[in-house]
Each structure stands twice: as structure tokens, then as C-alpha cells.
């Protein structure tokens, strides 16, 4: 097995469960601690020695292209392959087959994990077979793709979302694979194919080996609002290690004198009125402004969000440039999209979704 130099990061999904956030920002570009998640993923790949990244995209690809360009800013080579129609997680790989030069990583574009990619390379080298799949153990596997393996780590079965109580294992597919090019020859051309549901089971049926690389790393799928907030909590508490841009996490720095209840992470050019109360577990993007007596806890605000006097925001996500009027209240679990104006005094019930309609998408 040669050294792995390429990674394919799947970034073409519509991110329906994160709407309305994903009406304005494709899921891989959703900020994690004020930096697009995909930038964090590419950083991890870089640290593992990978310089060649292929991005099969399709939904709002321009936002990704505008940010990363050809990758040279990151000292990487980034290639985009745009799908006219979504090809699914395996179809997207087949569609970039001509760019693949050897064994390669595949990463789901929405997984935050502390997985050591170099250790996974060593595992694959030792085991061989057509690929290694990263697995993690979860308390409730019924919502995931379960993966059954034997004492030699060889995978024997895939069981997608088993009913509660009938799960064959608590080990689930964690969305990072290291695959040999032969896998691509087993995917049909030009149609929507799921790697989890179709290709992996087909590999087993054909007698080839896939191995389970089970670790106890931090792992979360950012695809749902409550997971997105949980990921921020876990980074702020240090449970998930992540290199952070400078920001304030205490009182009195960068001109922030408000009542800050740590942990809090604040981007550049943020203004917080002295009488506001911010935290715990609050992340404020570049240029946010928080008015007098506003109260924010357990929430993530993207860039340029304005919060009026006395507004209350709890366990909520607010996308860029939205204005929250004076005295408005966002109940727990609220998600507000881009450029929304919430009138003064508005009460949003817990779990509310507020945002513009879907954009007209042209790939
Ligand atoms: P939901 O609509 O909320 O289910 O999200 P999603 O479809 O964007 O993501 P899902 O978790 O189902 O997919 C896992 C990963 O594969 C994500 O990083 C997606 O961006 C990506 N993905 C899903 N379908 C496609 C596809 O058809 N083409 C490409 N290129 N990527 C895909």
C-alpha cells in the first residue's frame, strides 16, 4: 500500500435538515467556531500529509469555489467536480474516477471528529483488503448505519437504521473511508448510488474484504441543528480539540466589557453593550452587535447579526446579517436563516424555523 495522497470530500448534499441555514450556505461552508467547516476538514487532511483534494459538489458549489479557489492559499490542490443531478455518495465517487491515482480517503463533508488519519492509514496498510471504514460506538445505533465485524476486524454485514432493540452492534459507520481504486470499478456509471446502502454490501457479497477501524475519538454529524450546537459546546469545553482563531473568551479583552459567562468565543469587530449578558456557550461571528440588556446563552450567531435591546436568545442558531429586534425572544431550538428581520417584541416558540424560501439553485 502506497502513501495516501488524495482525499475526496463529499460536499454535494442539500443539507435539508439544517434548513433554513442551508438555503444561504451549503452545509460544508457552515461555520464552526467562525470558520467554514470544510476549511477545518482540509486542515486535518493537510496535517495528515494530503495535498490533493477532490470535491464532488452540486448544491451551491460557487460558495465553496469562491472560498477555496484552486487551494493554493492552503498549499493544496483542490479540484471541483460539479454534478448536474445528485449522484449519491458512491455515484459522486464514480464521477471523479479519472482523477484518482491510488488509494484515497473519502470523507463525509459534515462529520466533526478527532480521528487520526495517519493511524487509519497504518491500519489499512496492515489489514489490506479493499478498504478500511472508520466506526465509532454510540449509545443508540438505531438512527445510524450499523457495521458488524469479526474479531479480526473484517466486516461481515451492514445494517442500515435497525429498529430499536434489534441492533446487531453499537458500532456505526462514522463517514470516513480509506478505499482502494478497485472499489470505483464496482460502482455503476452515471446514476445515483449510495455507498453505504449499495456499494459496501456489494463488495462483501463479491467476497472482497473491508475492515472496521473502530476508535473512541470524538465524533459528531453536524447535519442537525441540535448537533451543530452540541459540537460548539464540545469545542468550547475542550472535549473536541480544535485549533482556534484568536477570539475573546473572557472579560475585558478586545473592548468587550459585558457580563461574559464563559465559555464564549467572539470573532473580530464584535460590539457587546456593557449591560448585556452573554454565555455560557455562545459564539459570535465577525461584526455582530449585541444591544443593551440583551441576554444570549447556548447559541451561535454568524456574521453581522444585530441583536436589539433586551432581546433574549437561547439555544438558537442565527445566520448572517439577521436583525433581531428589541425585546424579541428566540426560544430554545430556534433556527433563523440569513438576512431575516425579526420585528421588535416577536416571540418565537421553541424549535422555530424562520427564514427565506429556498433559493433558485443552478449548479
Ligand atoms: P440532509 O439533506 O440533511 O440529509 O443532508 P445531506 O444530504 O446534505 O447530507 P448526508 O448526511 O445525507 O450526506 C453525507 C455527505 O455526503 C454530506 O457531506 C453530503 O454533502 C454528501 N452528499 C450527499 N449526497 C450527495 C450527492 O449526491 N453528491 C455529492 N457530491 N455529495 C453528496
Short mmCIF file of C-alpha atoms and ligand atoms in Angstrom, two decimals:
data_model
loop_
_atom_site.label_atom_id
_atom_site.label_comp_id
_atom_site.label_asym_id
_atom_site.label_seq_id
_atom_site.Cartn_x
_atom_site.Cartn_y
_atom_site.Cartn_z
CA UNK A 1 0.00 0.00 0.00
CA UNK A 2 1.43 3.32 -1.03
CA UNK A 3 1.28 6.55 0.94
CA UNK A 4 -2.17 8.12 0.69
CA UNK A 5 -2.03 11.46 -1.09
CA UNK A 6 -5.63 12.05 -2.17
CA UNK A 7 -8.92 12.67 -0.43
CA UNK A 8 -12.41 13.03 -1.81
CA UNK A 9 -14.65 15.13 0.43
CA UNK A 10 -18.35 14.73 -0.37
CA UNK A 11 -19.89 18.19 -0.39
CA UNK A 12 -22.88 17.87 -2.74
CA UNK A 13 -25.75 17.28 -0.32
CA UNK A 14 -28.60 19.76 0.10
CA UNK A 15 -28.41 19.71 3.88
CA UNK A 16 -32.19 19.70 4.20
CA UNK A 17 -32.11 19.08 7.93
CA UNK A 18 -30.17 22.29 8.51
CA UNK A 19 -32.65 24.50 6.68
CA UNK A 20 -33.06 27.45 6.63
CA UNK A 21 -29.29 27.81 7.29
CA UNK A 22 -28.51 25.81 4.14
CA UNK A 23 -30.71 27.98 1.92
CA UNK A 24 -27.93 30.54 2.00
CA UNK A 25 -24.84 28.46 2.84
CA UNK A 26 -24.08 24.91 1.66
CA UNK A 27 -23.60 22.59 4.65
CA UNK A 28 -19.81 22.21 4.26
CA UNK A 29 -19.46 26.01 4.45
CA UNK A 30 -21.50 26.36 7.64
CA UNK A 31 -19.14 27.98 10.18
CA UNK A 32 -17.72 26.05 13.10
CA UNK A 33 -16.27 28.50 15.62
CA UNK A 34 -16.46 31.20 12.93
CA UNK A 35 -14.57 29.27 10.22
CA UNK A 36 -16.26 27.28 7.40
CA UNK A 37 -16.39 23.66 8.44
CA UNK A 38 -14.75 22.49 5.20
CA UNK A 39 -11.69 24.66 5.94
CA UNK A 40 -11.29 22.76 9.19
CA UNK A 41 -11.61 19.45 7.32
CA UNK A 42 -8.96 20.46 4.76
CA UNK A 43 -6.68 21.49 7.61
CA UNK A 44 -6.96 17.98 9.07
CA UNK A 45 -6.15 16.46 5.69
CA UNK A 46 -3.15 18.76 5.35
CA UNK A 47 -1.86 17.69 8.74
CA UNK A 48 -2.10 14.07 7.56
CA UNK A 49 0.12 14.90 4.57
CA UNK A 50 -2.65 15.03 1.97
CA UNK A 51 -2.35 17.82 -0.59
CA UNK A 52 -4.68 16.66 -3.34
CA UNK A 53 -8.38 17.13 -2.59
CA UNK A 54 -11.30 16.37 -4.89
CA UNK A 55 -14.64 17.97 -4.08
CA UNK A 56 -17.70 16.40 -5.74
CA UNK A 57 -20.22 19.22 -5.37
CA UNK A 58 -23.60 20.20 -6.77
CA UNK A 59 -25.60 22.24 -4.27
CA UNK A 60 -24.50 25.93 -4.09
CA UNK A 61 -20.99 24.99 -5.30
CA UNK A 62 -19.96 28.59 -6.03
CA UNK A 63 -19.78 29.39 -2.31
CA UNK A 64 -17.20 26.60 -1.96
CA UNK A 65 -15.25 27.58 -5.09
CA UNK A 66 -15.16 31.26 -4.06
CA UNK A 67 -13.64 30.39 -0.70
CA UNK A 68 -11.05 27.75 -1.63
CA UNK A 69 -10.30 28.50 -5.28
CA UNK A 70 -7.63 26.12 -6.56
CA UNK A 71 -6.44 25.50 -2.99
CA UNK A 72 -3.09 27.24 -3.37
CA UNK A 73 -3.80 29.53 -0.40
CA UNK A 74 -3.77 26.35 1.72
CA UNK A 75 -0.82 24.89 -0.19
CA UNK A 76 -3.22 22.27 -1.55
CA UNK A 77 -4.55 21.28 -4.94
CA UNK A 78 -8.36 21.45 -4.86
CA UNK A 79 -10.40 20.13 -7.82
CA UNK A 80 -14.17 20.56 -8.12
CA UNK A 81 -16.40 18.18 -10.00
CA UNK A 82 -19.93 19.53 -10.24
CA UNK A 83 -22.88 17.15 -10.56
CA UNK A 84 -25.86 18.28 -12.65
CA UNK A 85 -28.01 15.83 -10.73
CA UNK A 86 -27.05 14.48 -7.28
CA UNK A 87 -25.24 11.17 -7.86
CA UNK A 88 -25.34 9.91 -4.28
CA UNK A 89 -22.37 9.10 -2.08
CA UNK A 90 -20.98 6.37 -4.40
CA UNK A 91 -22.10 7.88 -7.72
CA UNK A 92 -20.17 11.02 -6.75
CA UNK A 93 -17.01 8.93 -6.34
CA UNK A 94 -17.51 7.13 -9.65
CA UNK A 95 -17.88 10.54 -11.29
CA UNK A 96 -14.32 11.53 -10.24
CA UNK A 97 -12.70 8.17 -11.04
CA UNK A 98 -10.46 9.63 -13.76
CA UNK A 99 -8.82 11.91 -11.14
CA UNK A 100 -7.94 9.11 -8.73
CA UNK A 101 -4.31 7.97 -8.74
CA UNK A 102 -4.19 5.38 -5.95
CA UNK A 103 -5.78 4.52 -2.61
CA UNK A 104 -7.73 7.50 -1.32
CA UNK A 105 -9.67 8.83 1.67
CA UNK A 106 -13.38 9.59 1.42
CA UNK A 107 -14.82 11.98 3.98
CA UNK A 108 -18.43 12.90 4.52
CA UNK A 109 -18.49 16.68 4.41
CA UNK A 110 -20.39 17.06 7.67
CA UNK A 111 -18.50 14.94 10.19
CA UNK A 112 -16.54 16.58 13.02
CA UNK A 113 -14.08 14.12 14.52
CA UNK A 114 -10.68 13.93 16.15
CA UNK A 115 -9.87 10.77 14.12
CA UNK A 116 -6.14 10.37 13.41
CA UNK A 117 -5.98 9.84 9.63
CA UNK A 118 -2.36 8.68 9.72
CA UNK A 119 -3.23 5.96 12.22
CA UNK A 120 -6.03 4.88 9.89
CA UNK A 121 -3.53 4.66 7.00
CA UNK A 122 -1.32 2.40 9.13
CA UNK A 123 -4.34 0.21 9.96
CA UNK A 124 -5.26 -0.18 6.29
CA UNK A 125 -1.68 -0.97 5.35
CA UNK A 126 -1.58 -3.70 7.98
CA UNK A 127 -5.00 -5.23 7.18
CA UNK A 128 -5.17 -4.86 3.40
CA UNK A 129 -8.48 -5.54 1.67
CA UNK A 130 -10.45 -3.10 -0.47
CA UNK A 131 -10.84 -0.58 2.29
CA UNK A 132 -10.99 0.50 5.91
CA UNK A 133 -14.08 2.15 7.38
CA UNK A 134 -13.97 4.35 10.45
CA UNK A 135 -16.50 3.19 13.03
CA UNK A 136 -17.47 4.59 16.38
CA UNK A 137 -19.63 3.19 19.17
CA UNK A 138 -22.83 5.01 20.07
CA UNK A 139 -25.47 4.51 22.76
CA UNK A 140 -28.37 4.42 20.31
CA UNK A 141 -27.30 2.93 16.96
CA UNK A 142 -30.89 2.72 15.62
CA UNK A 143 -30.58 6.05 13.79
CA UNK A 144 -27.34 5.08 12.01
CA UNK A 145 -25.77 2.58 9.67
CA UNK A 146 -24.60 -0.31 11.86
CA UNK A 147 -21.49 -2.22 10.79
CA UNK A 148 -20.88 -5.78 12.03
CA UNK A 149 -17.30 -7.08 12.13
CA UNK A 150 -15.47 -10.14 13.47
CA UNK A 151 -12.52 -10.44 15.90
CA UNK A 152 -10.09 -9.77 13.02
CA UNK A 153 -11.97 -6.54 12.27
CA UNK A 154 -13.26 -7.96 8.99
CA UNK A 155 -16.70 -6.57 8.20
CA UNK A 156 -19.47 -9.14 7.75
CA UNK A 157 -22.64 -7.07 7.42
CA UNK A 158 -24.16 -3.61 7.05
CA UNK A 159 -27.47 -2.98 8.74
CA UNK A 160 -28.99 0.42 7.94
CA UNK A 161 -31.05 2.03 10.73
CA UNK A 162 -32.09 -1.16 12.59
CA UNK A 163 -35.27 -0.94 14.71
CA UNK A 164 -34.60 -0.16 18.38
CA UNK A 165 -33.87 -3.33 20.32
CA UNK A 166 -32.75 -5.33 17.28
CA UNK A 167 -29.39 -3.62 16.67
CA UNK A 168 -26.73 -6.23 15.88
CA UNK A 169 -23.94 -3.97 17.23
CA UNK A 170 -23.43 -0.48 18.62
CA UNK A 171 -20.68 0.24 16.08
CA UNK A 172 -21.74 2.64 13.36
CA UNK A 173 -20.35 3.98 10.10
CA UNK A 174 -18.66 7.25 11.05
CA UNK A 175 -18.30 8.57 7.49
CA UNK A 176 -14.53 8.32 6.85
CA UNK A 177 -13.24 5.62 4.49
CA UNK A 178 -9.88 4.66 3.07
CA UNK A 179 -10.50 2.84 -0.21
CA UNK A 180 -8.56 1.11 -2.95
CA UNK A 181 -9.30 2.28 -6.52
CA UNK A 182 -10.86 -1.11 -7.33
CA UNK A 183 -13.90 -0.03 -5.31
CA UNK A 184 -14.67 2.51 -8.05
CA UNK A 185 -14.87 -0.23 -10.67
CA UNK A 186 -17.76 -1.73 -8.69
CA UNK A 187 -19.94 1.39 -8.94
CA UNK A 188 -22.21 1.78 -11.99
CA UNK A 189 -21.69 4.90 -14.12
CA UNK A 190 -24.00 7.87 -14.40
CA UNK A 191 -26.63 7.06 -11.80
CA UNK A 192 -27.44 7.79 -8.18
CA UNK A 193 -25.73 5.18 -5.98
CA UNK A 194 -25.34 5.09 -2.19
CA UNK A 195 -22.03 3.77 -0.92
CA UNK A 196 -23.48 2.77 2.44
CA UNK A 197 -26.58 1.03 1.12
CA UNK A 198 -25.34 -0.38 -2.20
CA UNK A 199 -21.58 -0.40 -2.79
CA UNK A 200 -20.29 -1.65 0.55
CA UNK A 201 -22.80 -4.55 0.73
CA UNK A 202 -21.95 -5.40 -2.90
CA UNK A 203 -18.23 -5.59 -2.03
CA UNK A 204 -18.97 -8.08 0.76
CA UNK A 205 -21.26 -10.11 -1.49
CA UNK A 206 -18.45 -10.37 -4.05
CA UNK A 207 -16.11 -11.85 -1.42
CA UNK A 208 -13.75 -8.89 -1.09
CA UNK A 209 -12.71 -7.68 2.35
CA UNK A 210 -13.50 -4.42 4.11
CA UNK A 211 -12.10 -3.76 7.58
CA UNK A 212 -13.55 -1.93 10.55
CA UNK A 213 -11.34 0.72 12.09
CA UNK A 214 -13.15 1.36 15.35
CA UNK A 215 -11.91 4.20 17.55
CA UNK A 216 -13.06 6.11 20.61
CA UNK A 217 -12.48 9.52 19.01
CA UNK A 218 -14.75 12.50 19.36
CA UNK A 219 -17.34 12.25 16.58
CA UNK A 220 -20.48 14.15 15.66
CA UNK A 221 -22.52 14.54 12.48
CA UNK A 222 -23.24 18.26 12.11
CA UNK A 223 -26.28 17.69 9.94
CA UNK A 224 -28.91 18.61 12.55
CA UNK A 225 -29.29 21.91 14.42
CA UNK A 226 -29.05 20.31 17.87
CA UNK A 227 -25.85 18.52 16.83
CA UNK A 228 -24.43 21.75 15.43
CA UNK A 229 -24.94 23.43 18.81
CA UNK A 230 -23.61 20.37 20.67
CA UNK A 231 -20.45 20.45 18.55
CA UNK A 232 -19.84 24.06 19.58
CA UNK A 233 -20.40 23.21 23.24
CA UNK A 234 -17.94 20.34 22.93
CA UNK A 235 -15.28 22.51 21.29
CA UNK A 236 -15.76 25.29 23.87
CA UNK A 237 -15.44 22.78 26.73
CA UNK A 238 -12.32 21.25 25.17
CA UNK A 239 -13.93 17.83 24.66
CA UNK A 240 -13.31 18.17 20.90
CA UNK A 241 -9.79 19.53 20.31
CA UNK A 242 -9.72 22.24 17.64
CA UNK A 243 -7.22 24.92 16.77
CA UNK A 244 -8.98 28.25 17.21
CA UNK A 245 -8.50 31.69 15.74
CA UNK A 246 -7.81 34.31 18.36
CA UNK A 247 -11.01 35.49 20.00
CA UNK A 248 -12.09 36.51 23.42
CA UNK A 249 -13.23 34.01 25.94
CA UNK A 250 -13.14 36.23 28.99
CA UNK A 251 -14.00 39.72 30.18
CA UNK A 252 -12.29 42.92 29.21
CA UNK A 253 -10.40 41.76 26.12
CA UNK A 254 -10.86 43.43 22.74
CA UNK A 255 -13.04 46.08 24.31
CA UNK A 256 -15.68 43.61 25.45
CA UNK A 257 -16.78 44.57 28.97
CA UNK A 258 -20.19 42.96 29.16
CA UNK A 259 -21.11 40.25 31.61
CA UNK A 260 -19.48 37.31 29.87
CA UNK A 261 -20.22 33.90 31.29
CA UNK A 262 -17.52 31.61 29.86
CA UNK A 263 -17.04 29.77 27.69
CA UNK A 264 -17.70 32.32 24.97
CA UNK A 265 -15.92 32.78 21.64
CA UNK A 266 -16.13 36.11 19.83
CA UNK A 267 -14.91 36.98 16.33
CA UNK A 268 -13.38 40.30 15.24
CA UNK A 269 -15.24 43.64 15.28
CA UNK A 270 -17.93 42.46 17.69
CA UNK A 271 -19.65 45.01 19.89
CA UNK A 272 -21.39 43.95 23.08
CA UNK A 273 -23.14 46.52 25.25
CA UNK A 274 -21.86 46.59 28.83
CA UNK A 275 -25.28 45.72 30.20
CA UNK A 276 -25.73 42.63 28.01
CA UNK A 277 -25.27 39.11 29.37
CA UNK A 278 -23.53 36.66 27.06
CA UNK A 279 -22.84 32.99 27.75
CA UNK A 280 -22.26 30.30 28.55
CA UNK A 281 -21.56 28.52 25.27
CA UNK A 282 -22.06 31.43 22.91
CA UNK A 283 -20.17 32.01 19.65
CA UNK A 284 -20.45 35.38 17.93
CA UNK A 285 -19.30 35.84 14.33
CA UNK A 286 -17.42 38.79 12.90
CA UNK A 287 -19.19 42.12 13.24
CA UNK A 288 -22.07 41.04 15.49
CA UNK A 289 -23.57 43.71 17.69
CA UNK A 290 -25.38 42.97 20.94
CA UNK A 291 -27.58 45.71 22.39
CA UNK A 292 -28.20 46.83 25.98
CA UNK A 293 -29.65 44.26 28.38
CA UNK A 294 -29.79 41.55 25.70
CA UNK A 295 -29.31 38.03 27.03
CA UNK A 296 -27.72 35.25 25.00
CA UNK A 297 -26.96 31.71 26.07
CA UNK A 298 -26.11 28.40 24.35
CA UNK A 299 -26.29 29.99 20.90
CA UNK A 300 -24.27 30.52 17.74
CA UNK A 301 -24.63 33.76 15.75
CA UNK A 302 -22.96 34.01 12.34
CA UNK A 303 -21.51 37.22 10.85
CA UNK A 304 -23.02 40.64 11.24
CA UNK A 305 -26.02 39.69 13.36
CA UNK A 306 -27.64 42.60 15.21
CA UNK A 307 -29.39 41.90 18.48
CA UNK A 308 -31.61 44.69 19.80
CA UNK A 309 -32.06 45.96 23.33
CA UNK A 310 -33.46 43.42 25.76
CA UNK A 311 -33.70 40.60 23.22
CA UNK A 312 -33.33 37.07 24.60
CA UNK A 313 -31.72 34.25 22.58
CA UNK A 314 -31.49 30.73 23.96
CA UNK A 315 -30.13 27.55 22.34
CA UNK A 316 -30.55 29.07 18.90
CA UNK A 317 -28.64 29.44 15.64
CA UNK A 318 -28.85 32.72 13.71
CA UNK A 319 -27.38 33.03 10.19
CA UNK A 320 -25.53 36.05 8.81
CA UNK A 321 -26.80 39.64 8.75
CA UNK A 322 -30.08 38.84 10.50
CA UNK A 323 -31.55 41.52 12.77
CA UNK A 324 -33.29 40.58 15.98
CA UNK A 325 -35.49 43.45 17.14
CA UNK A 326 -35.62 44.91 20.64
CA UNK A 327 -37.31 42.69 23.18
CA UNK A 328 -37.67 39.77 20.76
CA UNK A 329 -37.30 36.31 22.24
CA UNK A 330 -35.97 33.20 20.47
CA UNK A 331 -36.99 30.04 22.30
CA UNK A 332 -34.72 27.01 22.61
CA UNK A 333 -34.01 25.22 19.33
CA UNK A 334 -34.83 28.17 17.08
CA UNK A 335 -33.01 28.38 13.74
CA UNK A 336 -33.07 31.67 11.83
CA UNK A 337 -31.78 31.98 8.26
CA UNK A 338 -29.78 34.71 6.51
CA UNK A 339 -30.88 38.37 6.20
CA UNK A 340 -34.04 37.94 8.24
CA UNK A 341 -35.59 40.86 10.12
CA UNK A 342 -37.32 39.80 13.32
CA UNK A 343 -39.54 42.64 14.45
CA UNK A 344 -39.26 44.10 17.93
CA UNK A 345 -41.15 42.14 20.55
CA UNK A 346 -41.60 38.99 18.43
CA UNK A 347 -41.78 35.76 20.43
CA UNK A 348 -40.51 32.69 18.58
CA UNK A 349 -41.70 29.42 20.02
CA UNK A 350 -39.08 26.77 20.88
CA UNK A 351 -37.96 24.86 17.80
CA UNK A 352 -38.99 27.69 15.46
CA UNK A 353 -37.67 27.94 11.90
CA UNK A 354 -37.54 31.43 10.43
CA UNK A 355 -36.07 32.17 7.06
CA UNK A 356 -36.39 32.98 3.43
CA UNK A 357 -37.67 30.39 0.98
CA UNK A 358 -35.32 28.07 -0.89
CA UNK A 359 -33.05 29.80 -3.39
CA UNK A 360 -33.25 29.05 -7.07
CA UNK A 361 -30.39 26.61 -7.48
CA UNK A 362 -28.38 26.43 -10.63
CA UNK A 363 -25.44 24.06 -10.39
P1 LIG B 1 -29.71 16.08 4.54
O1 LIG B 1 -30.42 16.58 3.34
O2 LIG B 1 -30.00 16.92 5.75
O3 LIG B 1 -29.88 14.61 4.79
O4 LIG B 1 -28.15 16.27 4.28
P2 LIG B 1 -27.20 15.87 3.05
O5 LIG B 1 -27.90 15.08 2.01
O6 LIG B 1 -26.52 17.11 2.63
O7 LIG B 1 -26.11 15.03 3.76
P3 LIG B 1 -26.00 13.48 4.13
O8 LIG B 1 -25.67 13.46 5.57
O9 LIG B 1 -27.20 12.73 3.67
O10 LIG B 1 -24.75 13.08 3.22
C1 LIG B 1 -23.47 12.82 3.73
C2 LIG B 1 -22.42 13.59 2.95
O11 LIG B 1 -22.48 13.27 1.57
C3 LIG B 1 -22.59 15.10 3.03
O12 LIG B 1 -21.29 15.65 3.17
C4 LIG B 1 -23.21 15.49 1.72
O13 LIG B 1 -22.77 16.76 1.29
C5 LIG B 1 -22.69 14.42 0.78
N1 LIG B 1 -23.62 14.05 -0.27
C6 LIG B 1 -24.86 13.50 -0.11
N2 LIG B 1 -25.41 13.25 -1.30
C7 LIG B 1 -24.52 13.64 -2.25
C8 LIG B 1 -24.53 13.64 -3.67
O14 LIG B 1 -25.48 13.22 -4.34
N3 LIG B 1 -23.42 14.13 -4.31
C9 LIG B 1 -22.35 14.59 -3.62
N4 LIG B 1 -21.30 15.06 -4.32
N5 LIG B 1 -22.31 14.62 -2.27
C10 LIG B 1 -23.39 14.14 -1.60
#
